[in-house]
Coordinates of C-alpha atoms and ligand atoms in Angstrom, one line a residue:
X9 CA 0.0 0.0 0.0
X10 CA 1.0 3.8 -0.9
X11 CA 1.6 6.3 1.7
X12 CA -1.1 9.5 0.8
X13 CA 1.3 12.3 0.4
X14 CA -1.5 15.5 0.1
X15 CA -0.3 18.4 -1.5
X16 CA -2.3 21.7 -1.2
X17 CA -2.7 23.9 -4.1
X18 CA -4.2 27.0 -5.6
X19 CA -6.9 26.7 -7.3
X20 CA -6.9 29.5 -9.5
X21 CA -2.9 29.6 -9.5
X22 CA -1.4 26.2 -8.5
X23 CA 2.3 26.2 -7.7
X24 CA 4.5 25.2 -10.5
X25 CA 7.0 23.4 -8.0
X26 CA 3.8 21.3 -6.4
X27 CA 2.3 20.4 -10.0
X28 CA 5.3 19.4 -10.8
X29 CA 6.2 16.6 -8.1
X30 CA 2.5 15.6 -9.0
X31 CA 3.4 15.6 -12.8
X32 CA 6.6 12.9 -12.1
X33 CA 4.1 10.9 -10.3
X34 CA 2.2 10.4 -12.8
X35 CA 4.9 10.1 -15.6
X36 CA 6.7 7.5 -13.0
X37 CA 3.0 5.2 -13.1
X38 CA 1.7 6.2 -9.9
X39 CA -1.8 7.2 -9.2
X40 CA -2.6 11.3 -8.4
X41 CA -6.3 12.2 -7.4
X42 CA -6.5 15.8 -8.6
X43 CA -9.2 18.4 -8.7
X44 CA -11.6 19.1 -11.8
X45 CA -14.2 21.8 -12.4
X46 CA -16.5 18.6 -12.2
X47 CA -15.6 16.1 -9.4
X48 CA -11.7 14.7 -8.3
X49 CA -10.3 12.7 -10.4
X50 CA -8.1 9.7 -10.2
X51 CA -5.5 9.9 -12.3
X52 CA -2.7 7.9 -14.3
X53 CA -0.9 7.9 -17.5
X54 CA -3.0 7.2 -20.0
X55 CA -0.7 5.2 -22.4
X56 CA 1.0 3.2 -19.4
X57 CA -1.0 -0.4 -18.9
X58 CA 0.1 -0.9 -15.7
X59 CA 0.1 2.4 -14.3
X60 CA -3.9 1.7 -15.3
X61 CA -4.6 -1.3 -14.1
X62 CA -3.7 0.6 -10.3
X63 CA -6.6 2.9 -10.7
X64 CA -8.8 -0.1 -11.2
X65 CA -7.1 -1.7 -8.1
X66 CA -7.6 1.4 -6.0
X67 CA -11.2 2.1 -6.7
X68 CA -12.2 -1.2 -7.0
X69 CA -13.4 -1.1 -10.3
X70 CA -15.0 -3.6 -12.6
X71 CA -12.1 -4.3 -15.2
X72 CA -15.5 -3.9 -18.0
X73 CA -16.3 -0.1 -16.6
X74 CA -13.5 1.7 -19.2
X75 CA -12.3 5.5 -17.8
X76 CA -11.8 8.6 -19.1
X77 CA -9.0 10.0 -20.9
X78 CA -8.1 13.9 -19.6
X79 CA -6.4 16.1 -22.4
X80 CA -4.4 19.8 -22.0
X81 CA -5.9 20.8 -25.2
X82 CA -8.1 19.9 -28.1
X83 CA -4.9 19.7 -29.8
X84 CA -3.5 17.1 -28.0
X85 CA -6.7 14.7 -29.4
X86 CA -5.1 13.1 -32.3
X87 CA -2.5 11.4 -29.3
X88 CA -5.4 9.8 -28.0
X89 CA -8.1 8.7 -30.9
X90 CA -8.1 8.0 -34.8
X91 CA -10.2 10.1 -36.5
X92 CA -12.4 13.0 -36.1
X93 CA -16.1 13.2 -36.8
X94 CA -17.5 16.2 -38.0
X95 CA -19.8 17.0 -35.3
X96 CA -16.0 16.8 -32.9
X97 CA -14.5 20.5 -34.1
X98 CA -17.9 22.6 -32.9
X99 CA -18.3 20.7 -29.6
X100 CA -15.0 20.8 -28.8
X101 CA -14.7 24.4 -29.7
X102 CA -17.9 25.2 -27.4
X103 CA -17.5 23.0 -24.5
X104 CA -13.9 22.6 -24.1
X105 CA -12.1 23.2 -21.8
X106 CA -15.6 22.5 -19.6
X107 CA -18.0 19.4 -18.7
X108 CA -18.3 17.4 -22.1
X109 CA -17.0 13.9 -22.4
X110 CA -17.1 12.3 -26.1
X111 CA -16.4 9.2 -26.6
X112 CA -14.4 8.4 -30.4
X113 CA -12.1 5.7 -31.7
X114 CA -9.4 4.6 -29.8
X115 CA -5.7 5.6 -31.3
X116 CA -3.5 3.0 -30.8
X117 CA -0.8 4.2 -28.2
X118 CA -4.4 4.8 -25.6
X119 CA -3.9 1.7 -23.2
X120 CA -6.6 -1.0 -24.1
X121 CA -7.6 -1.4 -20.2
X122 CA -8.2 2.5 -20.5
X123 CA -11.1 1.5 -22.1
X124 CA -12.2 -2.3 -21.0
X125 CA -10.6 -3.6 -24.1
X126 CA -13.4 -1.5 -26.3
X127 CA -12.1 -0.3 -29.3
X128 CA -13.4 3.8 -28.1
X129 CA -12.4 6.1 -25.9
X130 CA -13.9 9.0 -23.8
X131 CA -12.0 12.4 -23.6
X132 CA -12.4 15.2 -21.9
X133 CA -10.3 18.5 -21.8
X134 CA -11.1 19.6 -18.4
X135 CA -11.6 23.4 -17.1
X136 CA -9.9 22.8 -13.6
X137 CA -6.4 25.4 -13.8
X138 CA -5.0 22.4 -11.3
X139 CA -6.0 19.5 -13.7
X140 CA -4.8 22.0 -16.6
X141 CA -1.6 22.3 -14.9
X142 CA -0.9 18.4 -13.9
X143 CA -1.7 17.8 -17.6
X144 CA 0.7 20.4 -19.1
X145 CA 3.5 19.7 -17.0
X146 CA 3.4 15.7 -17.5
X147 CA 2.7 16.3 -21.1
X148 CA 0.6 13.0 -21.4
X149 CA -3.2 12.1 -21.4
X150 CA -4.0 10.9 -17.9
X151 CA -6.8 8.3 -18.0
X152 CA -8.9 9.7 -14.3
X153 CA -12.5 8.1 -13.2
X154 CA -13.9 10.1 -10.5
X155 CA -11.4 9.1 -7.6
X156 CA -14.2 7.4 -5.0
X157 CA -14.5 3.6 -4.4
X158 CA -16.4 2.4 -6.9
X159 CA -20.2 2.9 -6.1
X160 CA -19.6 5.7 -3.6
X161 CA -20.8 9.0 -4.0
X162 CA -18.3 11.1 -6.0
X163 CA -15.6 12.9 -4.5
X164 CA -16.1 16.9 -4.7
X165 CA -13.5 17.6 -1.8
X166 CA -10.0 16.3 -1.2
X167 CA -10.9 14.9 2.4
X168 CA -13.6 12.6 0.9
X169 CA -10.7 11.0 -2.1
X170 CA -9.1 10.7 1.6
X171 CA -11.8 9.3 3.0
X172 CA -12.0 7.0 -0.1
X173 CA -8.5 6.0 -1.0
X174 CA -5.9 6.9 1.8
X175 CA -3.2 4.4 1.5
X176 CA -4.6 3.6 -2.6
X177 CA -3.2 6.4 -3.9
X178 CA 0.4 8.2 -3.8
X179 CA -0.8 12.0 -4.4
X180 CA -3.6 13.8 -3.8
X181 CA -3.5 17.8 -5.1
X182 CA -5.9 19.5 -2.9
X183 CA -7.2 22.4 -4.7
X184 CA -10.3 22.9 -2.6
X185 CA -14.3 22.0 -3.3
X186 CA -15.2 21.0 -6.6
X187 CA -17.2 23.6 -8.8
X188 CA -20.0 21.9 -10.7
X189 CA -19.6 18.8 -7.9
X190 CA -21.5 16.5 -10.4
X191 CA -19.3 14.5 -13.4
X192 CA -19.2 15.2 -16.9
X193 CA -21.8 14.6 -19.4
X194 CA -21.2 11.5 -21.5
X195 CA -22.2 11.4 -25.4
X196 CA -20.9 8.6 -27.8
X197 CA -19.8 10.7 -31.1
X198 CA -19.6 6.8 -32.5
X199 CA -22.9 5.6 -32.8
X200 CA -24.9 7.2 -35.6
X201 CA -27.1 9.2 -34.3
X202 CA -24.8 10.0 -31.0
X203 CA -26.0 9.1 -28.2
X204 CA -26.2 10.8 -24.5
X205 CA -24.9 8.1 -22.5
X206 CA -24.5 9.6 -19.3
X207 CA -26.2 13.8 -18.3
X208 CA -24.0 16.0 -16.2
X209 CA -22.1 19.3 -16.1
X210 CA -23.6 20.1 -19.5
X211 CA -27.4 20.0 -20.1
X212 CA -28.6 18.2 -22.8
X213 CA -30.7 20.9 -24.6
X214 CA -27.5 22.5 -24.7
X215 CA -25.7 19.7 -26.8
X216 CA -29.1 19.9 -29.4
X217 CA -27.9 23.1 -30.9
X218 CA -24.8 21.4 -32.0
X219 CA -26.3 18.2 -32.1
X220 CA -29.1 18.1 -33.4
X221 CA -30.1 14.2 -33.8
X222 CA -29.0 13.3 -30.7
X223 CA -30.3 10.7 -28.9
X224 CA -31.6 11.5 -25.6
X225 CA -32.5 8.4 -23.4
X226 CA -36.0 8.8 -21.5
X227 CA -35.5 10.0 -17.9
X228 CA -35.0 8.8 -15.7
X229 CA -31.9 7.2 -17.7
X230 CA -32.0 3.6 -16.4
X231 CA -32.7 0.9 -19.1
X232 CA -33.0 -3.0 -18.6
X233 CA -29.5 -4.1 -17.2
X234 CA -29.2 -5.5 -21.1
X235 CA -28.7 -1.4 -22.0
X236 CA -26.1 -1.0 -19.3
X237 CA -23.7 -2.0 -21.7
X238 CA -23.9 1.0 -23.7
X239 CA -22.1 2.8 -20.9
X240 CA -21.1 0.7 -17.7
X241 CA -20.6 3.1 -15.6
X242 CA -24.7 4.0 -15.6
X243 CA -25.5 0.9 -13.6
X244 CA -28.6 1.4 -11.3
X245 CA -26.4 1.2 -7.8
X246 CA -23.8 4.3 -8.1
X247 CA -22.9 7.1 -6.2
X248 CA -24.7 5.1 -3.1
X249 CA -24.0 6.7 0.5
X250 CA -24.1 3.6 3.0
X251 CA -27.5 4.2 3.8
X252 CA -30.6 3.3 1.7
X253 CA -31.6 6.0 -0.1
X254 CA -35.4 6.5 -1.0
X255 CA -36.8 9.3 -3.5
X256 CA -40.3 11.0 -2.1
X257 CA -41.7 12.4 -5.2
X258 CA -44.9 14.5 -5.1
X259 CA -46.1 18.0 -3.5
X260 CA -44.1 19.7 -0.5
X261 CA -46.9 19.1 2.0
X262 CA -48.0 15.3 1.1
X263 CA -44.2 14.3 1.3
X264 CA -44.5 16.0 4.3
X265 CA -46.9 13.8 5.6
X266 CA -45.8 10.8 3.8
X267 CA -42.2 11.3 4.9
X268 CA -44.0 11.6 8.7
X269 CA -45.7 8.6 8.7
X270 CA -42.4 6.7 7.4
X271 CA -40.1 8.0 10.2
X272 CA -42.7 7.3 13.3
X273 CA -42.5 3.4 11.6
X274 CA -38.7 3.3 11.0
X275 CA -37.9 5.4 14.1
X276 CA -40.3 2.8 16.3
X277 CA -37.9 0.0 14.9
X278 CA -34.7 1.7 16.3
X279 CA -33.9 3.2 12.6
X280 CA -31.9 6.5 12.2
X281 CA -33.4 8.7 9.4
X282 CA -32.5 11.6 7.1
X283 CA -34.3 14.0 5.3
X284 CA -32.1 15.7 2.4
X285 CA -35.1 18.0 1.2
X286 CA -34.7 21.5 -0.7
X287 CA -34.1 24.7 1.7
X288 CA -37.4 25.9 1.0
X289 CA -39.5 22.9 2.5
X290 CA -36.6 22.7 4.9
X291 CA -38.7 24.3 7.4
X292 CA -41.5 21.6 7.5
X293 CA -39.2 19.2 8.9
X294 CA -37.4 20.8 12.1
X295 CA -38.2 19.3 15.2
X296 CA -38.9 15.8 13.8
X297 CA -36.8 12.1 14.7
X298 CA -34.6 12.9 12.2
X299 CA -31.6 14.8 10.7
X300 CA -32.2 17.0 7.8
X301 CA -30.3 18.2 5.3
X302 CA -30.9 21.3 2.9
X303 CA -29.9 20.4 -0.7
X304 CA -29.9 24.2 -1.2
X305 CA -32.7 26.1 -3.0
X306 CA -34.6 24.3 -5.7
X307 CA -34.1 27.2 -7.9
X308 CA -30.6 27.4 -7.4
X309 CA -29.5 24.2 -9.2
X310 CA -26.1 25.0 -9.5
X311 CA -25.8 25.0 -5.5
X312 CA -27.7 21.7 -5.2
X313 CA -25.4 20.4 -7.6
X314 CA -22.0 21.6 -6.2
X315 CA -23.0 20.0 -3.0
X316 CA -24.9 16.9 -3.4
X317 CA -22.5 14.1 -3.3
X318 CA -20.7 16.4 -0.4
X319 CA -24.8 16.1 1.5
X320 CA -25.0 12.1 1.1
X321 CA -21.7 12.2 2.8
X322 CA -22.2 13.9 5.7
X323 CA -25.8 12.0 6.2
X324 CA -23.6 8.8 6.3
X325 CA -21.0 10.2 8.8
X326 CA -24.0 11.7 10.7
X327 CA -25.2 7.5 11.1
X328 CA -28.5 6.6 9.8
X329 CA -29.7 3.7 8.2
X330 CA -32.0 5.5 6.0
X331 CA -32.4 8.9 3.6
X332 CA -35.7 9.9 2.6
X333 CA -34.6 12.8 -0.5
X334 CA -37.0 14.7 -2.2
X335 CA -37.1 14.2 -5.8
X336 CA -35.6 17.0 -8.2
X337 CA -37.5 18.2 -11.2
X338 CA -35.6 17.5 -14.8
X339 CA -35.0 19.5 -17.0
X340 CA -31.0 21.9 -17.7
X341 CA -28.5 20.7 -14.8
X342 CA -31.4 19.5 -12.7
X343 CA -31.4 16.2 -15.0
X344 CA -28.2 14.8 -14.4
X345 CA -28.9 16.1 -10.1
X346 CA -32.0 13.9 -10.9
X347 CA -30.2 10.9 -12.4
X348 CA -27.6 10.8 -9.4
X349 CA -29.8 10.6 -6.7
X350 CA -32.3 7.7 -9.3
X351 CA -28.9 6.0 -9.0
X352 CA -28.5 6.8 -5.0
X353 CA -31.7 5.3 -4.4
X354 CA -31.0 2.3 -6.7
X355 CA -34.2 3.2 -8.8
X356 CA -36.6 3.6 -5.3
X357 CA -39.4 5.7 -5.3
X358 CA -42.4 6.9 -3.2
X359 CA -45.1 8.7 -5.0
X360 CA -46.8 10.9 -2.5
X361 CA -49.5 12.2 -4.5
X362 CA -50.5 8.3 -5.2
X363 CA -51.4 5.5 -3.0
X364 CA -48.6 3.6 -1.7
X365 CA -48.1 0.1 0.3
X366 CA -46.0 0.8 2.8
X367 CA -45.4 -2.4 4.2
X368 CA -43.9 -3.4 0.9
X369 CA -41.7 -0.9 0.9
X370 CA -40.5 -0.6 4.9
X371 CA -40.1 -4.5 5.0
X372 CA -36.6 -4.3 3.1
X373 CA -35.6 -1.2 4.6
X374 CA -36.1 -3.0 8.5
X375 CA -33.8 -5.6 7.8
Ligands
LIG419 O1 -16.5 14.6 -14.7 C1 -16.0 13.5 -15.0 O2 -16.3 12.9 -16.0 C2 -15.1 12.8 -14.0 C3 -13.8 13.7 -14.0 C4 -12.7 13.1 -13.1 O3 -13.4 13.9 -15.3 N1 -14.8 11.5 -14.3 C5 -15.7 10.5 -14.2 O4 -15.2 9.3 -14.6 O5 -16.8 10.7 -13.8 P1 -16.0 7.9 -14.3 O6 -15.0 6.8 -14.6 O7 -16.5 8.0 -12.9 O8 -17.2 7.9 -15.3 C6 -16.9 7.7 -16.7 C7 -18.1 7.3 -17.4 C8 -18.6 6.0 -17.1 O9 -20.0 6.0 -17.1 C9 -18.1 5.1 -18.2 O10 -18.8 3.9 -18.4 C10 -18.2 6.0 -19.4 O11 -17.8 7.3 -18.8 N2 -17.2 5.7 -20.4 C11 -15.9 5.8 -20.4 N3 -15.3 5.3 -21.5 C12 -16.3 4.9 -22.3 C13 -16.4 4.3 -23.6 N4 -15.3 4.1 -24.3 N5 -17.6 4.0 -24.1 C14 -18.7 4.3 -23.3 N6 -18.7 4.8 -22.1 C15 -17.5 5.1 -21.6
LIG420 MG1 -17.4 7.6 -11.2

């Protein structure tokens, strides 16, 4: 195991001298978590198999789940894939540096365990001036999932990759709290008509200007475990805090009373609850059995965003067994918040508006 050597950093003007004990890391095949605009990743050289195969290791990764391939500049693509569709010189030139993964043919130096032995590869040229730094000064595509155990909520903060990893990983650059705090959006510039494989930092209806035929899954983007495939990473248990997560969906004051009635039963059976629930409703739930979260204001999805993974966090350190969250409404950057906590909740939703069998539902959460 590695000793966790954390270095702090600028965010806005990282240290040349720091970046650059980061960047022989990752040129002598160690693993560096490192700050992006979206969420930390954990990085490695991108054309070194074995330096790879660690960040598998680390996170505990399925071998089939394939990563990410971080680029300085949209120069720097033809390094890392073979040819370049059309619709690749207007995205990049809109969304680069920012929160826009593509996924293209694989060029022939790329690692094949960089991408589980697929023939593609995703690439992103993130915004982060830390991750533009490490990238500059190692001078080599660094292949980064978001650095969390696999299934865990991402990591927006250096202290949860430590939480995560300590002893996994050699270098940690902390450049303070993530920005968007939810991963990039995926889209696979492959198939014919792409296809949005995974939302995130950039909304969909942004992406239709540019492309225009592209195919937009139906929310809430979980298919048949068949259509995992298409992207591993969107299996239907990811970003998962300890606790069982369940979605209350419906108006503020019949989850109110729905949400109620559901911690009297699990409080009776010795449960611990928490509420994450928008700052606005916030107020319906003080004085209950239970600890409650604000997920900032629903019309400020950019907060609820940059802390969400941060919120499941702390409901797990604060110990319960169970988090009742309110469902988020799709549509812009509220899609992908949506997706993340579908995924939390492994697919588990209360309707309040509509008659529910609780019994059903409490039996599995009791055990
Ligand atoms: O914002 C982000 O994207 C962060 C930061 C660190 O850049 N990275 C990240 O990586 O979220 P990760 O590994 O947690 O998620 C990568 C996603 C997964 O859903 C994976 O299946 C998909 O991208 N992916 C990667 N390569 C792919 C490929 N060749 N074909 C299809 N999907 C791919
Ligand atoms: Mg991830």
């Amino acid at each position: 195991m590695a000793q966790t050597q954390i270095l702090h950093v600028d965010p806005y003007q990282p240290d040349p001298d720091t970046i650059a004990v980061a960047a022989a890391a990752i040129a002598g095949g160690q693993l560096v978590a490192f700050p992006t605009e979206t969420v930390y990743g954990l990085g490695a050289n991108a054309f070194d198999p074995a330096a790879v195969e660690r960040i598998f290791t680390a996170k505990q990764r399925p071998w089939t789940d394939p990563l990410i391939v971080h680029l300085a500049t949209v120069s720097h693509l033809d390094r890392v894939v073979q040819d370049m569709p059309a619709a690749l010189i207007g995205l990049a030139e809109r969304f680069w540096p920012g929160p826009l993964t593509l996924v293209l043919c694989r060029g022939r130096s790329v690692a094949p365990n960089v991408s589980a032995g697929r023939n593609t590869v995703a690439v992103r040229v993130p915004a982060h001036p830390v991750a533009h730094a490490l990238l500059v000064a190692c001078d080599l595509p660094i292949a980064a999932p978001s650095a969390n155990l696999f299934s865990r909520p991402s990591p927006t903060t250096a202290q949860h990759v430590l939480d995560d990893l300590d002893g996994r990983v050699e270098v940690i650059l902390d450049g303070g709290t993530a920005t968007i705090g939810l991963e990039s959006t995926v889209v696979d510039l492959t198939q014919t008509p792409p296809v949005l494989l995974r939302p995130g930092g950039v909304p969909a209806e942004l992406l239709l200007d540019l492309l225009p035929d592209l195919r937009v899954p139906a929310d809430p983007m979980v298919g048949a475990e068949g259509e995992a495939t298409a992207s591993p990473g969107m299996l239907l248990k990811h970003y998962a805090p300890h606790a069982a997560v369940v979605l209350l969906r419906g108006n503020a004051l019949s989850a109110r009373a729905l949400a109620l009635t559901i911690l009297n039963l699990l409080h009776n059976a010795g449960r611990r609850v928490g509420l994450l629930v928008p700052d606005e409703e916030f107020s319906l739930y003080v004085g209950l059995h239970a600890e409650v979260v604000g997920m900032g204001p629903s019309t400020d999805l950019l907060a609820v965003a940059r802390y969400l993974f941060a919120r499941l966090r702390e409901l797990d350190s604060l110990g319960v067994d169970v988090i009742l969250a309110r469902e988020v409404a799709a549509g812009g950057l509220g899609t992908a918040i949506r997706d993340r906590l579908f995924r939390a909740a492994e697919g588990k939703i209360l309707d309040a508006d509509a008659p529910v069998d609780l019994g059903n539902w409490l039996t599995p959460l009791l055990k």
